Short mmCIF file of C-alpha atoms in Angstrom, two decimals:
data_model
loop_
_atom_site.label_atom_id
_atom_site.label_comp_id
_atom_site.label_asym_id
_atom_site.label_seq_id
_atom_site.Cartn_x
_atom_site.Cartn_y
_atom_site.Cartn_z
CA MET A 26 14.31 -20.98 4.02
CA ASP A 27 15.35 -20.64 0.38
CA TYR A 28 15.25 -23.80 -1.67
CA PRO A 29 17.71 -24.39 -4.50
CA SER A 30 14.96 -25.46 -6.86
CA LYS A 31 11.44 -24.27 -7.60
CA VAL A 32 10.00 -27.77 -7.96
CA LEU A 33 11.44 -28.64 -4.54
CA SER A 34 10.10 -25.44 -3.03
CA LYS A 35 6.64 -26.08 -4.50
CA ALA A 36 6.58 -29.68 -3.28
CA VAL A 37 7.67 -28.64 0.23
CA ASP A 38 4.94 -25.98 0.29
CA GLU A 39 2.27 -28.44 -0.77
CA ILE A 40 3.36 -31.23 1.57
CA SER A 41 3.61 -28.88 4.54
CA GLY A 42 -0.02 -27.90 3.88
CA LEU A 43 -0.99 -31.25 5.38
CA PRO A 44 -1.90 -31.24 9.09
CA GLY A 45 0.95 -32.04 11.47
CA ILE A 46 3.65 -31.68 8.81
CA GLY A 47 5.86 -28.60 9.06
CA LYS A 48 8.37 -27.25 6.56
CA LYS A 49 11.25 -29.30 7.95
CA SER A 50 9.32 -32.58 7.85
CA ALA A 51 8.04 -31.75 4.38
CA LEU A 52 11.62 -31.18 3.19
CA ARG A 53 12.68 -34.48 4.76
CA LEU A 54 9.84 -36.28 2.93
CA ALA A 55 10.68 -34.56 -0.37
CA LEU A 56 14.36 -35.50 -0.06
CA HIS A 57 13.33 -39.06 0.76
CA LEU A 58 11.25 -39.21 -2.44
CA LEU A 59 14.23 -37.90 -4.41
CA ARG A 60 16.37 -40.75 -3.11
CA GLN A 61 13.81 -43.34 -4.29
CA PRO A 62 13.11 -44.37 -7.89
CA ALA A 63 10.97 -41.69 -9.56
CA SER A 64 8.19 -44.26 -10.00
CA GLN A 65 7.46 -44.10 -6.26
CA GLY A 66 6.78 -40.37 -6.30
CA ILE A 67 4.71 -40.65 -9.47
CA SER A 68 2.65 -43.43 -7.97
CA LEU A 69 2.17 -41.49 -4.72
CA GLY A 70 1.06 -38.40 -6.65
CA THR A 71 -1.37 -40.40 -8.78
CA SER A 72 -2.95 -42.19 -5.83
CA ILE A 73 -3.51 -38.88 -4.01
CA GLN A 74 -5.15 -37.43 -7.12
CA ASN A 75 -7.29 -40.54 -7.61
CA LEU A 76 -8.31 -40.37 -3.98
CA VAL A 77 -9.76 -36.87 -4.21
CA THR A 78 -11.28 -37.28 -7.67
CA ASP A 79 -12.60 -40.85 -7.64
CA ILE A 80 -13.90 -41.40 -4.13
CA LYS A 81 -17.67 -41.71 -3.77
CA TYR A 82 -19.98 -41.73 -0.79
CA CYS A 83 -22.46 -44.55 -0.41
CA LYS A 84 -25.96 -43.10 -0.92
CA GLU A 85 -27.33 -45.49 1.70
CA CYS A 86 -24.98 -45.08 4.65
CA HIS A 87 -22.66 -42.19 3.57
CA ASN A 88 -19.57 -44.30 4.09
CA PHE A 89 -16.75 -44.01 1.54
CA SER A 90 -17.30 -46.23 -1.44
CA ASP A 91 -15.98 -47.03 -4.89
CA SER A 92 -19.51 -47.35 -6.24
CA GLU A 93 -22.95 -45.78 -5.64
CA VAL A 94 -23.74 -48.21 -2.82
CA CYS A 95 -20.89 -49.44 -0.62
CA ASP A 96 -19.81 -53.06 -0.12
CA ILE A 97 -21.31 -53.17 3.37
CA CYS A 98 -24.76 -51.94 2.29
CA ASN A 99 -24.60 -54.27 -0.72
CA ASP A 100 -23.71 -57.29 1.41
CA HIS A 101 -26.94 -59.28 1.66
CA LYS A 102 -25.43 -61.60 4.24
CA ARG A 103 -25.34 -58.71 6.70
CA ASN A 104 -28.20 -58.15 9.11
CA ASP A 105 -30.56 -55.40 7.91
CA GLU A 106 -32.28 -55.36 11.29
CA LEU A 107 -29.32 -53.71 12.99
CA LEU A 108 -28.39 -50.12 12.21
CA CYS A 109 -25.27 -48.74 13.87
CA VAL A 110 -25.16 -44.94 13.97
CA VAL A 111 -21.61 -43.54 13.96
CA GLU A 112 -20.16 -40.05 13.62
CA ASP A 113 -17.46 -40.64 11.09
CA VAL A 114 -16.20 -43.06 8.43
CA ARG A 115 -13.23 -43.80 10.69
CA ASP A 116 -15.65 -45.26 13.24
CA VAL A 117 -17.02 -47.67 10.63
CA MET A 118 -13.48 -48.84 9.92
CA ALA A 119 -12.74 -49.21 13.62
CA ILE A 120 -15.88 -51.29 14.29
CA GLU A 121 -15.38 -53.39 11.14
CA ASN A 122 -11.88 -54.06 12.37
CA THR A 123 -13.21 -55.71 15.54
CA GLY A 124 -15.03 -58.32 13.41
CA LYS A 125 -17.85 -58.29 16.00
CA TYR A 126 -20.59 -56.53 14.05
CA ARG A 127 -22.51 -57.86 11.05
CA GLY A 128 -25.27 -55.27 10.72
CA LYS A 129 -25.45 -52.09 8.67
CA TYR A 130 -24.18 -48.57 9.40
CA LEU A 131 -25.21 -44.99 9.09
CA VAL A 132 -22.51 -42.29 9.08
CA LEU A 133 -23.93 -39.12 10.63
CA GLY A 134 -21.09 -36.90 9.47
CA GLY A 135 -20.47 -35.39 12.91
CA LYS A 136 -22.22 -34.82 16.20
CA ILE A 137 -24.40 -32.06 17.58
CA SER A 138 -22.01 -29.46 18.93
CA PRO A 139 -23.31 -25.96 19.70
CA MET A 140 -19.70 -24.90 20.41
CA GLU A 141 -18.71 -25.67 16.83
CA GLY A 142 -22.04 -24.49 15.45
CA ILE A 143 -23.11 -27.96 14.33
CA GLY A 144 -26.82 -28.61 14.71
CA PRO A 145 -29.02 -31.59 13.76
CA SER A 146 -29.68 -30.10 10.31
CA GLN A 147 -26.01 -30.61 9.35
CA LEU A 148 -26.17 -34.30 10.26
CA ARG A 149 -27.74 -37.06 8.17
CA ILE A 150 -30.77 -37.47 10.43
CA GLY A 151 -32.95 -37.69 7.31
CA SER A 152 -31.11 -40.85 6.25
CA ILE A 153 -31.91 -42.48 9.59
CA GLU A 154 -35.56 -41.62 9.03
CA LYS A 155 -35.46 -43.19 5.56
CA LYS A 156 -33.88 -46.35 6.98
CA LEU A 157 -36.49 -46.56 9.77
CA ASN A 158 -39.33 -45.94 7.31
CA SER A 159 -38.15 -48.92 5.27
CA GLY A 160 -39.44 -51.04 8.18
CA LEU A 161 -36.42 -53.36 8.15
CA VAL A 162 -34.53 -51.93 11.10
CA LYS A 163 -35.38 -53.43 14.51
CA GLU A 164 -32.51 -52.05 16.58
CA LEU A 165 -30.72 -48.74 16.31
CA ILE A 166 -27.29 -48.87 17.96
CA PHE A 167 -25.58 -45.67 19.02
CA ALA A 168 -21.81 -45.96 18.63
CA LEU A 169 -21.01 -42.32 19.38
CA SER A 170 -18.28 -40.55 21.34
CA ALA A 171 -18.51 -40.87 25.12
CA THR A 172 -18.72 -37.10 25.40
CA MET A 173 -21.39 -34.51 26.05
CA GLU A 174 -21.77 -34.00 22.28
CA GLY A 175 -22.09 -37.72 21.61
CA ASP A 176 -24.69 -38.08 24.37
CA THR A 177 -26.63 -35.05 23.10
CA THR A 178 -26.67 -36.46 19.58
CA ALA A 179 -27.92 -39.85 20.78
CA TYR A 180 -30.62 -38.20 22.89
CA TYR A 181 -31.76 -36.03 19.98
CA ILE A 182 -32.09 -39.04 17.68
CA TYR A 183 -33.79 -41.08 20.40
CA LYS A 184 -36.39 -38.37 21.06
CA LYS A 185 -37.08 -37.89 17.37
CA PHE A 186 -37.65 -41.57 16.59
CA LYS A 187 -38.73 -43.12 19.92
CA SER A 188 -42.36 -43.39 18.76
CA GLN A 189 -41.24 -45.70 15.95
CA ASN A 190 -41.25 -49.44 16.38
CA VAL A 191 -37.50 -49.79 16.97
CA ALA A 192 -35.29 -50.67 19.94
CA PHE A 193 -32.47 -48.28 20.88
CA SER A 194 -29.14 -49.39 22.30
CA SER A 195 -25.74 -47.89 22.94
CA ILE A 196 -22.31 -49.47 22.90
CA ALA A 197 -21.15 -50.46 26.39
CA ARG A 198 -19.27 -47.91 28.47
CA GLY A 199 -16.97 -49.30 31.09
CA ILE A 200 -13.39 -50.17 31.91
CA ALA A 201 -11.25 -50.67 28.82
CA VAL A 202 -9.44 -53.98 28.47
CA GLY A 203 -6.04 -53.64 30.14
CA ASP A 204 -7.08 -50.78 32.42
CA GLU A 205 -6.46 -50.89 36.16
CA LEU A 206 -9.42 -49.91 38.34
CA GLU A 207 -7.25 -47.69 40.49
CA TYR A 208 -6.76 -45.30 37.58
CA ALA A 209 -10.22 -45.53 36.00
CA ASP A 210 -12.41 -42.42 36.16
CA GLU A 211 -15.37 -42.79 38.51
CA ILE A 212 -18.05 -42.32 35.86
CA SER A 213 -16.72 -45.18 33.73
CA LEU A 214 -16.24 -47.32 36.82
CA GLY A 215 -19.78 -46.52 38.01
CA ARG A 216 -21.24 -47.43 34.63
CA SER A 217 -19.24 -50.62 34.50
CA ILE A 218 -20.77 -51.69 37.83
CA THR A 219 -24.30 -50.71 36.84
CA ASN A 220 -24.00 -52.50 33.51
CA ARG A 221 -22.16 -55.54 34.83
CA THR A 222 -22.41 -58.66 32.67
CA ILE A 223 -22.75 -62.33 33.58
CA TYR A 224 -19.33 -63.84 34.16
CA ASN A 225 -18.30 -66.77 32.05
CA GLU A 226 -15.07 -68.61 31.63
CA ALA A 227 -14.26 -66.92 28.33
CA GLY A 228 -14.06 -63.63 30.25
CA MET B 11 -7.43 -52.64 8.65
CA ASP B 12 -9.97 -52.91 5.84
CA TYR B 13 -10.80 -49.72 4.01
CA PRO B 14 -14.25 -49.09 2.56
CA SER B 15 -12.81 -47.95 -0.76
CA LYS B 16 -9.97 -49.10 -2.98
CA VAL B 17 -8.82 -45.57 -3.84
CA LEU B 18 -8.63 -44.79 -0.13
CA SER B 19 -6.76 -48.00 0.58
CA LYS B 20 -4.28 -47.32 -2.22
CA ALA B 21 -3.70 -43.73 -1.07
CA VAL B 22 -3.16 -44.85 2.53
CA ASP B 23 -0.68 -47.51 1.36
CA GLU B 24 1.27 -45.00 -0.71
CA ILE B 25 1.31 -42.26 1.92
CA SER B 26 2.37 -44.68 4.66
CA GLY B 27 5.35 -45.62 2.47
CA LEU B 28 6.88 -42.29 3.49
CA PRO B 29 9.31 -42.37 6.42
CA GLY B 30 7.77 -41.64 9.81
CA ILE B 31 4.19 -41.96 8.58
CA GLY B 32 2.30 -45.04 9.72
CA LYS B 33 -1.04 -46.35 8.51
CA LYS B 34 -3.03 -44.34 11.07
CA SER B 35 -1.32 -41.06 10.20
CA ALA B 36 -1.69 -41.83 6.49
CA LEU B 37 -5.42 -42.38 6.97
CA ARG B 38 -5.68 -39.12 8.90
CA LEU B 39 -3.92 -37.28 6.06
CA ALA B 40 -6.12 -38.95 3.42
CA LEU B 41 -9.29 -38.02 5.33
CA HIS B 42 -7.98 -34.48 5.68
CA LEU B 43 -7.51 -34.26 1.90
CA LEU B 44 -11.05 -35.54 1.39
CA ARG B 45 -12.41 -32.72 3.56
CA GLN B 46 -10.61 -30.11 1.43
CA PRO B 47 -11.55 -29.01 -2.09
CA ALA B 48 -10.35 -31.65 -4.58
CA SER B 49 -8.04 -29.05 -6.13
CA GLN B 50 -5.75 -29.28 -3.10
CA GLY B 51 -5.18 -33.01 -3.50
CA ILE B 52 -4.69 -32.65 -7.25
CA SER B 53 -2.16 -29.90 -6.74
CA LEU B 54 -0.33 -31.88 -4.05
CA GLY B 55 -0.17 -34.92 -6.33
CA THR B 56 1.09 -32.88 -9.26
CA SER B 57 3.80 -31.16 -7.26
CA ILE B 58 5.09 -34.49 -5.92
CA GLN B 59 5.21 -35.87 -9.46
CA ASN B 60 6.92 -32.74 -10.77
CA LEU B 61 9.43 -32.98 -7.95
CA VAL B 62 10.62 -36.46 -8.85
CA THR B 63 10.48 -35.99 -12.63
CA ASP B 64 11.68 -32.42 -13.11
CA ILE B 65 14.40 -31.94 -10.50
CA LYS B 66 17.94 -31.64 -11.85
CA TYR B 67 21.32 -31.69 -10.18
CA CYS B 68 23.74 -28.87 -10.89
CA LYS B 69 26.63 -30.32 -12.91
CA GLU B 70 29.06 -27.99 -11.14
CA CYS B 71 28.24 -28.45 -7.45
CA HIS B 72 25.65 -31.31 -7.46
CA ASN B 73 23.13 -29.20 -5.58
CA PHE B 74 19.46 -29.45 -6.63
CA SER B 75 18.68 -27.16 -9.50
CA ASP B 76 15.96 -26.31 -12.00
CA SER B 77 18.56 -25.95 -14.75
CA GLU B 78 21.89 -27.52 -15.75
CA VAL B 79 23.87 -25.16 -13.55
CA CYS B 80 22.28 -23.97 -10.30
CA ASP B 81 21.57 -20.37 -9.32
CA ILE B 82 24.47 -20.32 -6.86
CA CYS B 83 27.07 -21.53 -9.37
CA ASN B 84 25.63 -19.15 -11.95
CA ASP B 85 25.80 -16.17 -9.61
CA HIS B 86 28.84 -14.20 -10.77
CA LYS B 87 28.66 -11.93 -7.77
CA ARG B 88 29.62 -14.86 -5.55
CA ASN B 89 33.24 -15.46 -4.69
CA ASP B 90 34.79 -18.21 -6.85
CA GLU B 91 37.84 -18.33 -4.59
CA LEU B 92 35.92 -20.00 -1.77
CA LEU B 93 34.70 -23.57 -2.12
CA CYS B 94 32.63 -24.97 0.72
CA VAL B 95 32.53 -28.77 0.81
CA VAL B 96 29.32 -30.16 2.34
CA GLU B 97 27.83 -33.63 2.62
CA ASP B 98 24.29 -32.98 1.56
CA VAL B 99 22.01 -30.52 -0.22
CA ARG B 100 20.35 -29.82 3.13
CA ASP B 101 23.67 -28.42 4.35
CA VAL B 102 23.76 -25.96 1.45
CA MET B 103 20.29 -24.76 2.39
CA ALA B 104 21.28 -24.46 6.06
CA ILE B 105 24.42 -22.42 5.28
CA GLU B 106 22.60 -20.25 2.73
CA ASN B 107 20.01 -19.60 5.39
CA THR B 108 22.63 -18.00 7.65
CA GLY B 109 23.35 -15.35 4.99
CA LYS B 110 27.04 -15.44 6.06
CA TYR B 111 28.59 -17.17 3.07
CA ARG B 112 29.00 -15.78 -0.43
CA GLY B 113 31.30 -18.38 -1.99
CA LYS B 114 30.51 -21.52 -3.96
CA TYR B 115 29.66 -25.05 -2.80
CA LEU B 116 30.42 -28.63 -3.59
CA VAL B 117 27.97 -31.31 -2.45
CA LEU B 118 29.89 -34.52 -1.73
CA GLY B 119 26.81 -36.71 -1.54
CA GLY B 120 27.76 -38.29 1.79
CA LYS B 121 30.77 -38.93 3.97
CA ILE B 122 33.31 -41.71 4.19
CA SER B 123 31.73 -44.35 6.42
CA PRO B 124 33.21 -47.84 6.48
CA MET B 125 30.29 -48.92 8.71
CA GLU B 126 27.81 -48.09 5.94
CA GLY B 127 30.17 -49.26 3.21
CA ILE B 128 30.69 -45.76 1.78
CA GLY B 129 34.19 -45.12 0.49
CA PRO B 130 35.76 -42.13 -1.28
CA SER B 131 34.81 -43.55 -4.68
CA GLN B 132 31.13 -43.03 -3.92
CA LEU B 133 31.67 -39.35 -3.12
CA ARG B 134 32.20 -36.55 -5.63
CA ILE B 135 35.92 -36.18 -4.96
CA GLY B 136 36.49 -35.91 -8.71
CA SER B 137 34.41 -32.75 -8.82
CA ILE B 138 36.62 -31.17 -6.14
CA GLU B 139 39.65 -32.02 -8.27
CA LYS B 140 38.05 -30.39 -11.32
CA LYS B 141 37.28 -27.26 -9.29
CA LEU B 142 40.86 -27.08 -7.94
CA ASN B 143 42.29 -27.67 -11.41
CA SER B 144 40.36 -24.65 -12.67
CA GLY B 145 42.82 -22.59 -10.60
CA LEU B 146 40.14 -20.26 -9.27
CA VAL B 147 39.74 -21.76 -5.80
CA LYS B 148 42.02 -20.31 -3.10
CA GLU B 149 40.35 -21.74 -0.01
CA LEU B 150 38.59 -25.03 0.51
CA ILE B 151 36.25 -24.91 3.50
CA PHE B 152 35.14 -28.14 5.16
CA ALA B 153 31.58 -27.84 6.48
CA LEU B 154 31.18 -31.48 7.46
CA SER B 155 29.59 -33.28 10.39
CA ALA B 156 31.48 -33.01 13.68
CA THR B 157 31.75 -36.80 13.79
CA MET B 158 34.40 -39.43 13.16
CA GLU B 159 33.06 -39.87 9.60
CA GLY B 160 33.09 -36.14 8.91
CA ASP B 161 36.65 -35.82 10.24
CA THR B 162 37.80 -38.84 8.20
CA THR B 163 36.29 -37.36 5.04
CA ALA B 164 37.96 -34.00 5.61
CA TYR B 165 41.30 -35.70 6.30
CA TYR B 166 41.03 -37.81 3.15
CA ILE B 167 40.33 -34.76 0.98
CA TYR B 168 43.08 -32.76 2.70
CA LYS B 169 45.67 -35.49 2.12
CA LYS B 170 44.65 -35.90 -1.52
CA PHE B 171 44.87 -32.21 -2.41
CA LYS B 172 47.33 -30.73 0.13
CA SER B 173 50.06 -30.43 -2.51
CA GLN B 174 47.84 -28.09 -4.50
CA ASN B 175 48.08 -24.34 -4.09
CA VAL B 176 44.99 -24.00 -1.89
CA ALA B 177 44.30 -23.19 1.77
CA PHE B 178 42.20 -25.57 3.84
CA SER B 179 39.83 -24.49 6.59
CA SER B 180 37.07 -26.00 8.63
CA ILE B 181 33.98 -24.41 10.13
CA ALA B 182 34.50 -23.49 13.78
CA ARG B 183 33.75 -26.04 16.46
CA GLY B 184 32.87 -24.69 19.85
CA ILE B 185 30.07 -23.78 22.18
CA ALA B 186 26.79 -23.22 20.37
CA VAL B 187 25.06 -19.89 20.91
CA GLY B 188 22.75 -20.24 23.90
CA ASP B 189 24.66 -23.15 25.46
CA GLU B 190 25.76 -23.10 29.08
CA LEU B 191 29.38 -24.12 29.72
CA GLU B 192 28.35 -26.40 32.57
CA TYR B 193 26.57 -28.71 30.13
CA ALA B 194 28.99 -28.48 27.19
CA ASP B 195 30.97 -31.60 26.32
CA GLU B 196 34.66 -31.32 27.12
CA ILE B 197 35.91 -31.73 23.55
CA SER B 198 33.80 -28.83 22.26
CA LEU B 199 34.77 -26.75 25.28
CA GLY B 200 38.45 -27.60 24.77
CA ARG B 201 38.29 -26.62 21.10
CA SER B 202 36.47 -23.41 21.91
CA ILE B 203 39.34 -22.41 24.24
CA THR B 204 42.06 -23.39 21.78
CA ASN B 205 40.33 -21.55 18.94
CA ARG B 206 39.30 -18.52 20.95
CA THR B 207 38.63 -15.37 18.97
CA ILE B 208 39.40 -11.75 19.68
CA TYR B 209 36.63 -10.20 21.74
CA ASN B 210 34.86 -7.22 20.36
CA GLU B 211 31.81 -5.34 21.43
CA ALA B 212 29.60 -6.95 18.83
CA GLY B 213 30.14 -10.30 20.59
#
């Protein structure tokens, strides 16, 4: 499609470079911005630029951060004895959102996946080692995908560090809240029976 | 959701201010930008800012433009005798995209809609008058929505200018290419019979 203006054409091109946004959606978004006060578009542009230029990665856990060490690693009220290993920064956000975890994290930056050519050397295994060598960590919690790749990654880390004085655990696999047993896959259902928990009134 | 970084949080807030993009999609887009070279985010931000600050509206037809008068109005090879009245700049792009029209345009900026509180005074009826007064226009073509509002708008403009020495036409209503008659609505089908065209081999 030909656009009546070069600035419009350029903006549509750039916006449609984002995943899941085609030319038509990009045009719709551009026209929306043109109907708003110019300040909104300027502010949007600035915040995108600040995002890519100003974001830092915590040198401890590799989570996103505004400073050298992130707020979670800097929080001395959090339990240093627990280290939760996750694949991605999104997983940290998801777990934080539950409000159920008060330990520290380590963001691996992916999972072992021969299909995608990702081996242990591309993950931050060295950072786990550094954490374990500090002697503070007593339990290493795997919060990885319930997939072959996630399991492989957990097994690799377990084998590498099992001689160290640390307990290993994995987040529970089972029937998700709201699921009906009839439709649950048999592996999840099997695990949920094997790993049954003591019933109490709180559910 | 809490974000580990203020620049990320700000970017997600701004991006999710766009229509059809929620917080989760905004986060996905922000994380995508962070995986790309920073230059992509900077360029995206700049082009959005340029869009809202640099875009102009053609003073002749009210289409988007990079200059005072748009490329279409400035194109002396186009037929000044035809004036196509459309609601929106998107309609200009859509008609231009067909390659079937070589006249000029006038972007009304909406359609008469009592439900949304839009009356003739909010549309660029004055610009049509100016165009007709120039004496160049011989045919005014309505390319408006096939809705009550579109029909009302066309009727209003027709009544206002019917005493002038100009022909009025409307884009054809009928069965869209690829449609099966069985599923066509009866009004469109009725119009397509009334306004049948001479058959020729080209279809």
